[in-house]
PDB file of C-alpha atoms and ligand atoms in Angstrom:
ATOM      1  CA  MET A   1     106.936   4.765  59.692  1.00 81.00           C
ATOM      2  CA  ALA A   2     107.968   2.377  62.862  1.00 95.00           C
ATOM      3  CA  ILE A   3     110.642   2.339  65.626  1.00 98.00           C
ATOM      4  CA  LEU A   4     112.119  -0.367  66.997  1.00 98.00           C
ATOM      5  CA  VAL A   5     114.225  -0.206  70.275  1.00 98.00           C
ATOM      6  CA  LEU A   6     116.885  -2.012  70.883  1.00 96.00           C
ATOM      7  CA  SER A   7     118.618  -0.652  73.890  1.00 94.00           C
ATOM      8  CA  SER A   8     120.500  -3.422  75.328  1.00 93.00           C
ATOM      9  CA  PRO A   9     121.977  -4.300  77.935  1.00 91.00           C
ATOM     10  CA  LEU A  10     119.803  -1.105  79.015  1.00 93.00           C
ATOM     11  CA  PRO A  11     116.075  -2.283  79.183  1.00 95.00           C
ATOM     12  CA  ALA A  12     113.966  -1.428  76.122  1.00 97.00           C
ATOM     13  CA  GLN A  13     110.360  -0.526  77.626  1.00 97.00           C
ATOM     14  CA  PRO A  14     111.199   2.579  79.160  1.00 98.00           C
ATOM     15  CA  PHE A  15     112.606   4.254  75.938  1.00 98.00           C
ATOM     16  CA  VAL A  16     109.341   2.422  74.245  1.00 98.00           C
ATOM     17  CA  ASP A  17     106.982   3.657  77.120  1.00 98.00           C
ATOM     18  CA  ALA A  18     108.373   7.067  76.266  1.00 98.00           C
ATOM     19  CA  LEU A  19     107.876   6.965  72.461  1.00 98.00           C
ATOM     20  CA  ARG A  20     104.481   5.754  72.142  1.00 98.00           C
ATOM     21  CA  ALA A  21     103.641   8.512  75.302  1.00 98.00           C
ATOM     22  CA  LEU A  22     105.124  11.421  72.660  1.00 98.00           C
ATOM     23  CA  ALA A  23     104.179   9.561  69.621  1.00 97.00           C
ATOM     24  CA  PRO A  24     100.748   7.168  69.897  1.00 97.00           C
ATOM     25  CA  GLY A  25      99.789   7.443  66.106  1.00 95.00           C
ATOM     26  CA  ILE A  26     103.174   5.468  65.439  1.00 96.00           C
ATOM     27  CA  PRO A  27     104.324   1.811  65.643  1.00 97.00           C
ATOM     28  CA  VAL A  28     107.230   1.247  68.140  1.00 98.00           C
ATOM     29  CA  TRP A  29     108.294  -2.487  69.028  1.00 97.00           C
ATOM     30  CA  SER A  30     110.928  -3.351  71.194  1.00 96.00           C
ATOM     31  CA  GLU A  31     113.411  -7.047  70.120  1.00 91.00           C
ATOM     32  CA  ALA A  32     111.025  -8.949  72.311  1.00 92.00           C
ATOM     33  CA  ASP A  33     107.704  -7.611  69.828  1.00 93.00           C
ATOM     34  CA  ASP A  34     109.496  -9.896  67.121  1.00 89.00           C
ATOM     35  CA  PRO A  35     108.735  -7.064  65.205  1.00 91.00           C
ATOM     36  CA  PRO A  36     108.004  -6.589  61.011  1.00 94.00           C
ATOM     37  CA  ALA A  37     111.834  -5.582  59.985  1.00 95.00           C
ATOM     38  CA  GLU A  38     110.492  -4.068  56.364  1.00 96.00           C
ATOM     39  CA  LYS A  39     107.957  -1.364  58.687  1.00 96.00           C
ATOM     40  CA  VAL A  40     111.608  -0.688  60.372  1.00 97.00           C
ATOM     41  CA  GLU A  41     112.726   3.273  59.874  1.00 98.00           C
ATOM     42  CA  ALA A  42     114.057   3.929  62.605  1.00 98.00           C
ATOM     43  CA  LEU A  43     116.489   1.413  65.315  1.00 98.00           C
ATOM     44  CA  LEU A  44     117.006   3.382  69.004  1.00 98.00           C
ATOM     45  CA  ALA A  45     120.373   1.251  70.098  1.00 97.00           C
ATOM     46  CA  TRP A  46     122.748   1.523  72.422  1.00 96.00           C
ATOM     47  CA  ARG A  47     125.314  -1.038  70.385  1.00 95.00           C
ATOM     48  CA  LEU A  48     124.723  -2.995  67.263  1.00 94.00           C
ATOM     49  CA  LYS A  49     126.057  -6.037  66.326  1.00 91.00           C
ATOM     50  CA  PRO A  50     127.340  -6.421  62.822  1.00 92.00           C
ATOM     51  CA  GLY A  51     124.510  -8.082  60.148  1.00 94.00           C
ATOM     52  CA  THR A  52     121.639  -5.785  62.447  1.00 95.00           C
ATOM     53  CA  VAL A  53     121.261  -3.281  59.932  1.00 95.00           C
ATOM     54  CA  PRO A  54     120.601  -4.906  56.875  1.00 95.00           C
ATOM     55  CA  ARG A  55     117.476  -6.978  58.262  1.00 95.00           C
ATOM     56  CA  TYR A  56     115.810  -3.495  58.152  1.00 96.00           C
ATOM     57  CA  PRO A  57     115.978  -2.483  54.247  1.00 96.00           C
ATOM     58  CA  LYS A  58     113.639   0.513  54.836  1.00 97.00           C
ATOM     59  CA  LEU A  59     115.972   1.990  57.484  1.00 98.00           C
ATOM     60  CA  ARG A  60     116.772   5.764  57.539  1.00 98.00           C
ATOM     61  CA  VAL A  61     117.994   6.585  60.994  1.00 98.00           C
ATOM     62  CA  LEU A  62     119.672   5.495  63.672  1.00 98.00           C
ATOM     63  CA  CYS A  63     119.431   6.960  67.131  1.00 98.00           C
ATOM     64  CA  SER A  64     122.056   6.342  70.026  1.00 97.00           C
ATOM     65  CA  VAL A  65     120.432   6.344  73.675  1.00 97.00           C
ATOM     66  CA  GLY A  66     123.338   7.761  74.832  1.00 95.00           C
ATOM     67  CA  ALA A  67     126.185  10.344  73.970  1.00 95.00           C
ATOM     68  CA  GLY A  68     128.495   8.142  72.719  1.00 95.00           C
ATOM     69  CA  ALA A  69     127.411   6.891  69.461  1.00 96.00           C
ATOM     70  CA  GLU A  70     130.442   4.270  68.216  1.00 96.00           C
ATOM     71  CA  LYS A  71     128.579   1.451  68.960  1.00 95.00           C
ATOM     72  CA  LEU A  72     126.750   1.810  66.601  1.00 96.00           C
ATOM     73  CA  LEU A  73     129.369   2.495  63.724  1.00 95.00           C
ATOM     74  CA  VAL A  74     129.449  -0.555  62.724  1.00 93.00           C
ATOM     75  CA  GLU A  75     130.322  -0.996  58.770  1.00 92.00           C
ATOM     76  CA  ASP A  76     127.526  -2.298  57.097  1.00 93.00           C
ATOM     77  CA  VAL A  77     125.192   0.673  57.870  1.00 95.00           C
ATOM     78  CA  PRO A  78     125.186   1.839  54.790  1.00 95.00           C
ATOM     79  CA  ASP A  79     125.699   5.668  53.859  1.00 94.00           C
ATOM     80  CA  HIS A  80     121.769   6.375  53.441  1.00 95.00           C
ATOM     81  CA  VAL A  81     120.910   5.571  56.958  1.00 97.00           C
ATOM     82  CA  SER A  82     121.707   9.051  59.554  1.00 96.00           C
ATOM     83  CA  VAL A  83     123.326   7.653  62.395  1.00 97.00           C
ATOM     84  CA  THR A  84     122.420  10.268  65.674  1.00 98.00           C
ATOM     85  CA  ARG A  85     123.605  10.489  68.811  1.00 97.00           C
ATOM     86  CA  VAL A  86     121.910  12.108  72.455  1.00 96.00           C
ATOM     87  CA  VAL A  87     122.471  15.862  73.261  1.00 95.00           C
ATOM     88  CA  ASP A  88     120.985  16.233  77.052  1.00 96.00           C
ATOM     89  CA  PRO A  89     122.257  19.922  78.930  1.00 95.00           C
ATOM     90  CA  LEU A  90     121.012  18.103  81.931  1.00 97.00           C
ATOM     91  CA  GLN A  91     122.800  14.552  81.353  1.00 97.00           C
ATOM     92  CA  ALA A  92     125.788  17.330  80.590  1.00 97.00           C
ATOM     93  CA  GLN A  93     125.248  18.743  84.039  1.00 97.00           C
ATOM     94  CA  GLU A  94     124.801  16.226  86.217  1.00 98.00           C
ATOM     95  CA  ILE A  95     128.615  14.874  84.320  1.00 98.00           C
ATOM     96  CA  ALA A  96     129.705  17.507  85.684  1.00 98.00           C
ATOM     97  CA  GLN A  97     129.195  17.187  89.145  1.00 98.00           C
ATOM     98  CA  TYR A  98     129.894  13.517  89.260  1.00 98.00           C
ATOM     99  CA  VAL A  99     133.551  15.535  87.898  1.00 98.00           C
ATOM    100  CA  LEU A 100     133.376  17.939  90.966  1.00 98.00           C
ATOM    101  CA  ALA A 101     132.699  15.754  93.318  1.00 98.00           C
ATOM    102  CA  CYS A 102     135.301  12.948  92.749  1.00 98.00           C
ATOM    103  CA  THR A 103     138.271  16.308  91.809  1.00 97.00           C
ATOM    104  CA  LEU A 104     136.849  17.442  95.314  1.00 96.00           C
ATOM    105  CA  ARG A 105     136.787  13.939  97.149  1.00 97.00           C
ATOM    106  CA  PHE A 106     140.840  14.091  96.083  1.00 95.00           C
ATOM    107  CA  THR A 107     141.815  17.826  96.191  1.00 95.00           C
ATOM    108  CA  ARG A 108     140.323  18.035  99.711  1.00 95.00           C
ATOM    109  CA  GLU A 109     141.914  14.685 100.605  1.00 95.00           C
ATOM    110  CA  LEU A 110     138.161  13.596 101.814  1.00 96.00           C
ATOM    111  CA  PRO A 111     139.594   9.684 101.926  1.00 95.00           C
ATOM    112  CA  LEU A 112     142.061  10.468 103.844  1.00 96.00           C
ATOM    113  CA  TYR A 113     139.859  12.144 106.314  1.00 98.00           C
ATOM    114  CA  GLU A 114     137.761   9.023 106.237  1.00 97.00           C
ATOM    115  CA  GLN A 115     140.568   7.217 107.728  1.00 97.00           C
ATOM    116  CA  GLN A 116     141.098   9.362 110.362  1.00 98.00           C
ATOM    117  CA  GLN A 117     137.419   9.422 111.551  1.00 98.00           C
ATOM    118  CA  SER A 118     138.202   6.065 111.265  1.00 98.00           C
ATOM    119  CA  ARG A 119     139.900   6.384 114.127  1.00 98.00           C
ATOM    120  CA  ALA A 120     138.956   8.987 116.047  1.00 98.00           C
ATOM    121  CA  GLU A 121     141.395  10.919 115.125  1.00 98.00           C
ATOM    122  CA  TRP A 122     141.857  15.259 114.934  1.00 98.00           C
ATOM    123  CA  ARG A 123     144.736  15.650 113.158  1.00 98.00           C
ATOM    124  CA  ARG A 124     144.484  18.758 110.601  1.00 98.00           C
ATOM    125  CA  HIS A 125     146.203  18.876 107.872  1.00 96.00           C
ATOM    126  CA  PRO A 126     146.876  21.886 104.917  1.00 95.00           C
ATOM    127  CA  VAL A 127     144.306  22.838 101.857  1.00 94.00           C
ATOM    128  CA  ARG A 128     145.308  22.389  98.960  1.00 91.00           C
ATOM    129  CA  PRO A 129     145.879  25.804  96.969  1.00 90.00           C
ATOM    130  CA  ALA A 130     144.244  26.555  93.930  1.00 86.00           C
ATOM    131  CA  SER A 131     147.448  26.688  91.986  1.00 84.00           C
ATOM    132  CA  ARG A 132     148.186  23.499  92.660  1.00 87.00           C
ATOM    133  CA  CYS A 133     144.807  21.970  91.253  1.00 95.00           C
ATOM    134  CA  ARG A 134     144.912  22.838  87.811  1.00 97.00           C
ATOM    135  CA  VAL A 135     142.526  21.470  85.663  1.00 98.00           C
ATOM    136  CA  GLY A 136     143.149  19.600  82.559  1.00 98.00           C
ATOM    137  CA  LEU A 137     140.120  18.771  80.279  1.00 98.00           C
ATOM    138  CA  LEU A 138     139.882  15.943  76.859  1.00 98.00           C
ATOM    139  CA  GLY A 139     137.553  17.276  74.625  1.00 97.00           C
ATOM    140  CA  LEU A 140     135.301  20.331  74.860  1.00 96.00           C
ATOM    141  CA  GLY A 141     132.306  19.192  74.441  1.00 93.00           C
ATOM    142  CA  ALA A 142     129.092  19.377  75.210  1.00 93.00           C
ATOM    143  CA  VAL A 143     130.237  17.528  78.342  1.00 96.00           C
ATOM    144  CA  GLY A 144     133.190  18.900  78.774  1.00 96.00           C
ATOM    145  CA  GLN A 145     132.213  22.369  78.412  1.00 96.00           C
ATOM    146  CA  ALA A 146     129.830  21.807  81.036  1.00 97.00           C
ATOM    147  CA  VAL A 147     132.535  21.100  83.155  1.00 98.00           C
ATOM    148  CA  ALA A 148     134.441  23.928  82.271  1.00 97.00           C
ATOM    149  CA  ARG A 149     131.632  25.976  83.375  1.00 96.00           C
ATOM    150  CA  ALA A 150     131.370  23.779  87.187  1.00 97.00           C
ATOM    151  CA  PHE A 151     134.655  24.664  87.525  1.00 95.00           C
ATOM    152  CA  ALA A 152     134.772  27.945  86.605  1.00 90.00           C
ATOM    153  CA  PRO A 153     134.002  29.490  90.377  1.00 92.00           C
ATOM    154  CA  LEU A 154     135.986  27.965  92.389  1.00 93.00           C
ATOM    155  CA  GLY A 155     139.389  29.510  91.580  1.00 92.00           C
ATOM    156  CA  TYR A 156     141.042  26.296  89.970  1.00 94.00           C
ATOM    157  CA  GLU A 157     142.583  27.049  86.539  1.00 96.00           C
ATOM    158  CA  VAL A 158     141.085  25.075  83.296  1.00 97.00           C
ATOM    159  CA  SER A 159     143.078  24.259  80.559  1.00 98.00           C
ATOM    160  CA  ALA A 160     141.141  22.208  77.611  1.00 98.00           C
ATOM    161  CA  TRP A 161     142.588  19.859  74.384  1.00 98.00           C
ATOM    162  CA  VAL A 162     140.801  20.121  71.457  1.00 96.00           C
ATOM    163  CA  ARG A 163     140.828  18.269  68.413  1.00 90.00           C
ATOM    164  CA  ARG A 164     140.155  21.943  66.616  1.00 84.00           C
ATOM    165  CA  GLY A 165     141.332  25.178  67.673  1.00 74.00           C
ATOM    166  CA  ARG A 166     139.066  27.455  69.602  1.00 80.00           C
ATOM    167  CA  GLU A 167     138.017  30.338  72.000  1.00 86.00           C
ATOM    168  CA  TRP A 168     136.512  29.645  75.215  1.00 89.00           C
ATOM    169  CA  PRO A 169     135.978  32.172  77.567  1.00 91.00           C
ATOM    170  CA  GLY A 170     138.040  31.162  81.085  1.00 92.00           C
ATOM    171  CA  VAL A 171     139.781  28.104  79.282  1.00 96.00           C
ATOM    172  CA  GLN A 172     143.107  28.027  77.707  1.00 96.00           C
ATOM    173  CA  VAL A 173     143.023  25.347  74.470  1.00 97.00           C
ATOM    174  CA  PHE A 174     145.527  23.481  73.389  1.00 97.00           C
ATOM    175  CA  SER A 175     145.219  21.062  70.108  1.00 96.00           C
ATOM    176  CA  GLY A 176     147.724  18.627  68.291  1.00 96.00           C
ATOM    177  CA  THR A 177     150.398  16.211  69.805  1.00 96.00           C
ATOM    178  CA  ASP A 178     152.388  19.360  71.197  1.00 97.00           C
ATOM    179  CA  GLY A 179     149.035  20.923  72.761  1.00 97.00           C
ATOM    180  CA  LEU A 180     148.207  17.598  74.735  1.00 98.00           C
ATOM    181  CA  HIS A 181     151.891  17.652  76.197  1.00 98.00           C
ATOM    182  CA  ARG A 182     151.533  20.664  77.036  1.00 98.00           C
ATOM    183  CA  LEU A 183     148.284  20.239  78.370  1.00 98.00           C
ATOM    184  CA  LEU A 184     149.078  17.159  80.380  1.00 98.00           C
ATOM    185  CA  ALA A 185     152.279  18.792  82.429  1.00 98.00           C
ATOM    186  CA  ARG A 186     149.854  20.895  83.359  1.00 97.00           C
ATOM    187  CA  SER A 187     147.066  18.811  84.518  1.00 98.00           C
ATOM    188  CA  ASP A 188     146.477  18.281  88.697  1.00 97.00           C
ATOM    189  CA  ILE A 189     143.597  16.479  87.633  1.00 98.00           C
ATOM    190  CA  LEU A 190     143.022  15.154  84.428  1.00 98.00           C
ATOM    191  CA  VAL A 191     139.296  14.767  83.273  1.00 98.00           C
ATOM    192  CA  CYS A 192     138.938  12.771  79.942  1.00 98.00           C
ATOM    193  CA  THR A 193     135.299  13.546  78.380  1.00 98.00           C
ATOM    194  CA  LEU A 194     136.524  12.611  75.064  1.00 98.00           C
ATOM    195  CA  PRO A 195     134.127  10.292  71.868  1.00 97.00           C
ATOM    196  CA  LEU A 196     135.724   7.072  71.561  1.00 97.00           C
ATOM    197  CA  THR A 197     137.782   7.051  68.129  1.00 97.00           C
ATOM    198  CA  ALA A 198     140.149   4.982  66.767  1.00 95.00           C
ATOM    199  CA  ASP A 199     142.340   8.120  67.506  1.00 95.00           C
ATOM    200  CA  THR A 200     141.159   8.229  71.281  1.00 97.00           C
ATOM    201  CA  ARG A 201     141.482   4.459  71.765  1.00 98.00           C
ATOM    202  CA  GLY A 202     143.864   3.835  74.296  1.00 98.00           C
ATOM    203  CA  LEU A 203     145.196   7.830  74.527  1.00 98.00           C
ATOM    204  CA  LEU A 204     145.373   7.298  78.027  1.00 98.00           C
ATOM    205  CA  ASP A 205     148.290   4.921  77.808  1.00 98.00           C
ATOM    206  CA  ALA A 206     151.813   5.123  80.129  1.00 98.00           C
ATOM    207  CA  ALA A 207     153.378   7.239  78.012  1.00 98.00           C
ATOM    208  CA  THR A 208     150.167   9.770  78.281  1.00 98.00           C
ATOM    209  CA  LEU A 209     150.629   9.147  81.530  1.00 98.00           C
ATOM    210  CA  ARG A 210     153.101  10.116  82.606  1.00 98.00           C
ATOM    211  CA  ARG A 211     153.330  13.364  81.044  1.00 98.00           C
ATOM    212  CA  LEU A 212     151.224  14.231  84.301  1.00 98.00           C
ATOM    213  CA  PRO A 213     153.032  16.032  87.307  1.00 98.00           C
ATOM    214  CA  ARG A 214     153.113  13.948  89.981  1.00 97.00           C
ATOM    215  CA  GLY A 215     150.259  13.283  92.030  1.00 96.00           C
ATOM    216  CA  ALA A 216     148.073  13.992  89.517  1.00 97.00           C
ATOM    217  CA  VAL A 217     144.450  12.124  89.321  1.00 98.00           C
ATOM    218  CA  LEU A 218     142.758  11.052  86.039  1.00 98.00           C
ATOM    219  CA  VAL A 219     138.518  11.248  86.426  1.00 98.00           C
ATOM    220  CA  ASN A 220     137.626   9.133  83.117  1.00 98.00           C
ATOM    221  CA  VAL A 221     133.842   9.750  82.117  1.00 98.00           C
ATOM    222  CA  GLY A 222     134.816   8.804  78.449  1.00 98.00           C
ATOM    223  CA  ARG A 223     135.175   5.438  77.920  1.00 98.00           C
ATOM    224  CA  GLY A 224     136.764   2.599  79.117  1.00 98.00           C
ATOM    225  CA  GLU A 225     138.713   1.562  76.568  1.00 98.00           C
ATOM    226  CA  HIS A 226     140.186   5.506  76.488  1.00 98.00           C
ATOM    227  CA  LEU A 227     142.654   3.778  79.486  1.00 98.00           C
ATOM    228  CA  VAL A 228     145.007   0.972  79.436  1.00 98.00           C
ATOM    229  CA  GLU A 229     143.954  -0.027  82.802  1.00 98.00           C
ATOM    230  CA  ALA A 230     147.570  -1.671  83.546  1.00 98.00           C
ATOM    231  CA  ASP A 231     149.388   1.540  82.821  1.00 98.00           C
ATOM    232  CA  LEU A 232     147.209   3.153  85.570  1.00 98.00           C
ATOM    233  CA  ARG A 233     148.051   0.406  87.851  1.00 98.00           C
ATOM    234  CA  LEU A 234     151.845   0.701  87.057  1.00 98.00           C
ATOM    235  CA  LEU A 235     151.728   4.624  87.573  1.00 98.00           C
ATOM    236  CA  LEU A 236     149.267   4.745  91.014  1.00 98.00           C
ATOM    237  CA  ASP A 237     151.309   1.690  92.121  1.00 98.00           C
ATOM    238  CA  GLU A 238     154.706   4.038  91.771  1.00 98.00           C
ATOM    239  CA  GLY A 239     152.909   6.481  93.031  1.00 98.00           C
ATOM    240  CA  HIS A 240     153.279   8.536  90.015  1.00 98.00           C
ATOM    241  CA  LEU A 241     149.582   9.009  90.285  1.00 98.00           C
ATOM    242  CA  ALA A 242     147.992  10.089  93.278  1.00 97.00           C
ATOM    243  CA  GLY A 243     144.529   8.727  92.440  1.00 97.00           C
ATOM    244  CA  ALA A 244     141.691   7.644  90.108  1.00 98.00           C
ATOM    245  CA  ALA A 245     138.516   8.068  89.302  1.00 98.00           C
ATOM    246  CA  LEU A 246     136.714   6.076  86.965  1.00 98.00           C
ATOM    247  CA  ASP A 247     133.197   5.812  85.850  1.00 98.00           C
ATOM    248  CA  VAL A 248     133.790   3.557  82.889  1.00 98.00           C
ATOM    249  CA  PHE A 249     135.524   0.668  81.983  1.00 98.00           C
ATOM    250  CA  ALA A 250     137.025  -1.385  78.957  1.00 97.00           C
ATOM    251  CA  ARG A 251     134.439  -4.144  80.379  1.00 97.00           C
ATOM    252  CA  GLU A 252     131.465  -3.452  81.865  1.00 96.00           C
ATOM    253  CA  PRO A 253     131.028  -4.660  84.663  1.00 97.00           C
ATOM    254  CA  PRO A 254     134.676  -5.367  85.760  1.00 98.00           C
ATOM    255  CA  LYS A 255     135.184  -8.777  86.448  1.00 98.00           C
ATOM    256  CA  PRO A 256     134.671  -9.664  89.930  1.00 98.00           C
ATOM    257  CA  GLU A 257     138.558 -10.412  90.323  1.00 98.00           C
ATOM    258  CA  HIS A 258     139.900  -6.580  89.120  1.00 98.00           C
ATOM    259  CA  TRP A 259     142.337  -5.339  90.604  1.00 98.00           C
ATOM    260  CA  ILE A 260     140.336  -1.334  90.000  1.00 98.00           C
ATOM    261  CA  TRP A 261     137.427  -2.998  92.838  1.00 98.00           C
ATOM    262  CA  ARG A 262     140.346  -3.113  95.105  1.00 97.00           C
ATOM    263  CA  HIS A 263     142.828  -1.048  94.573  1.00 98.00           C
ATOM    264  CA  PRO A 264     143.102   1.927  97.522  1.00 95.00           C
ATOM    265  CA  ARG A 265     143.231   4.556  95.532  1.00 96.00           C
ATOM    266  CA  VAL A 266     140.802   4.397  92.916  1.00 98.00           C
ATOM    267  CA  LEU A 267     137.265   5.426  92.973  1.00 98.00           C
ATOM    268  CA  ALA A 268     135.091   3.101  90.606  1.00 98.00           C
ATOM    269  CA  THR A 269     131.395   4.162  89.882  1.00 98.00           C
ATOM    270  CA  PRO A 270     129.218   1.870  87.677  1.00 97.00           C
ATOM    271  CA  HIS A 271     129.034   4.670  84.653  1.00 97.00           C
ATOM    272  CA  ILE A 272     126.574   6.544  86.927  1.00 97.00           C
ATOM    273  CA  ALA A 273     127.665   9.729  86.020  1.00 98.00           C
ATOM    274  CA  ALA A 274     124.886  10.721  84.229  1.00 97.00           C
ATOM    275  CA  GLN A 275     122.484   8.823  82.059  1.00 94.00           C
ATOM    276  CA  ALA A 276     120.174  11.028  79.125  1.00 96.00           C
ATOM    277  CA  SER A 277     116.927  10.847  80.210  1.00 96.00           C
ATOM    278  CA  THR A 278     114.541   8.502  78.655  1.00 97.00           C
ATOM    279  CA  GLU A 279     112.244  11.864  77.275  1.00 97.00           C
ATOM    280  CA  THR A 280     115.064  14.097  75.468  1.00 98.00           C
ATOM    281  CA  VAL A 281     116.674   9.963  74.079  1.00 98.00           C
ATOM    282  CA  ALA A 282     112.794   9.449  72.908  1.00 98.00           C
ATOM    283  CA  GLN A 283     112.015  13.365  71.786  1.00 98.00           C
ATOM    284  CA  GLN A 284     115.537  13.533  69.808  1.00 98.00           C
ATOM    285  CA  CYS A 285     114.521   9.890  67.995  1.00 98.00           C
ATOM    286  CA  LEU A 286     111.163  11.226  67.165  1.00 98.00           C
ATOM    287  CA  ASP A 287     113.031  14.062  65.209  1.00 98.00           C
ATOM    288  CA  ALA A 288     115.413  12.222  63.872  1.00 98.00           C
ATOM    289  CA  LEU A 289     112.962  10.471  62.131  1.00 98.00           C
ATOM    290  CA  GLN A 290     110.769  12.906  61.202  1.00 97.00           C
ATOM    291  CA  ARG A 291     113.421  15.446  59.729  1.00 97.00           C
ATOM    292  CA  ALA A 292     114.860  11.719  57.620  1.00 97.00           C
ATOM    293  CA  ARG A 293     111.590  11.317  56.003  1.00 96.00           C
ATOM    294  CA  ASP A 294     112.030  15.555  55.292  1.00 97.00           C
ATOM    295  CA  GLY A 295     115.163  15.040  53.806  1.00 96.00           C
ATOM    296  CA  LEU A 296     116.731  17.573  56.535  1.00 97.00           C
ATOM    297  CA  PRO A 297     120.067  17.839  58.018  1.00 97.00           C
ATOM    298  CA  GLN A 298     120.412  15.947  61.241  1.00 97.00           C
ATOM    299  CA  PRO A 299     121.143  18.271  64.067  1.00 97.00           C
ATOM    300  CA  HIS A 300     122.646  15.820  66.267  1.00 97.00           C
ATOM    301  CA  ALA A 301     124.347  13.364  63.407  1.00 97.00           C
ATOM    302  CA  VAL A 302     127.482  11.565  63.855  1.00 97.00           C
ATOM    303  CA  ASP A 303     130.388  12.748  61.356  1.00 95.00           C
ATOM    304  CA  ARG A 304     131.368   8.544  60.760  1.00 93.00           C
ATOM    305  CA  ARG A 305     134.794   9.541  59.589  1.00 91.00           C
ATOM    306  CA  ALA A 306     135.474  11.712  62.501  1.00 92.00           C
ATOM    307  CA  GLY A 307     133.543   8.968  64.740  1.00 93.00           C
ATOM    308  CA  TYR A 308     131.970  10.832  67.061  1.00 93.00           C
TER     309      TYR A 308
HETATM  310  C1  GLV B   1     126.994   7.000  78.579  1.00 90.75           C
HETATM  311  O1  GLV B   1     127.896   6.474  78.644  1.00 90.75           O
HETATM  312  C2  GLV B   1     126.522   8.568  77.238  1.00 90.75           C
HETATM  313  O2  GLV B   1     127.050   7.554  76.409  1.00 90.75           O
HETATM  314  O3  GLV B   1     125.387   8.801  76.879  1.00 90.75           O
END
């Protein structure tokens, strides 16, 4: 039983160290070790190029270092190899903090007050009532639920759009295309926490964003590929959207000349909302490998057909 860490662009060593500390008896390698391919039973990775998996004939499990595992769903992963993702409640909580911080930055007009401060200007504006800060969540998985819980005590109305309808305390839940349109029409703050799948790629395009009320704000903590960046720019420049907070981008990092760095109504952060803790990633990878060896179901399995 041996584990190979292929976490690029994240450094491999912290994962290697954490795995070795938790399971000193298991060989753990990074790519630089040029490990014997026939010994590798688990790969811990962020993304995989086609052609990587077939190099490891004894592979049992493919573990994602992230909550989103879409970059591991390459075509040449054989059916008998389980694909798992990380589920870290602390990561979900930290993403919720990020969403809350970005939302309140806009709803409490902090950029405006920062500009005023730079001019030593003492000028009060009315506080935007909670009734004009309706929050719409795209996705109500582990992250979406943490975001909903974070908003609950603030008096903002929270709705969510989910793939399969279900009850959630304090949240009005919508599903289907009609449900999406209804959610968008009532979202002054739209928060994307969706997994990236064939169905959700490009979902945040001009047609979708135009359904938001005028003056709405987008917060994207899903994946950059959910958003058609040029469409966002159009809607910001038209004044339909008041702002956007983006932690994820189609290309990371965006090129230095990308408009997104300089748009006055965009807050762009370098994919820092939260990462899963290294220890949790390592522990869940070890559990997944043991379960694969024992022929047990994986609690954090990725459904390859659904794409998450
Ligand atoms: C971060 O983006 C993750 O998927 O964990």
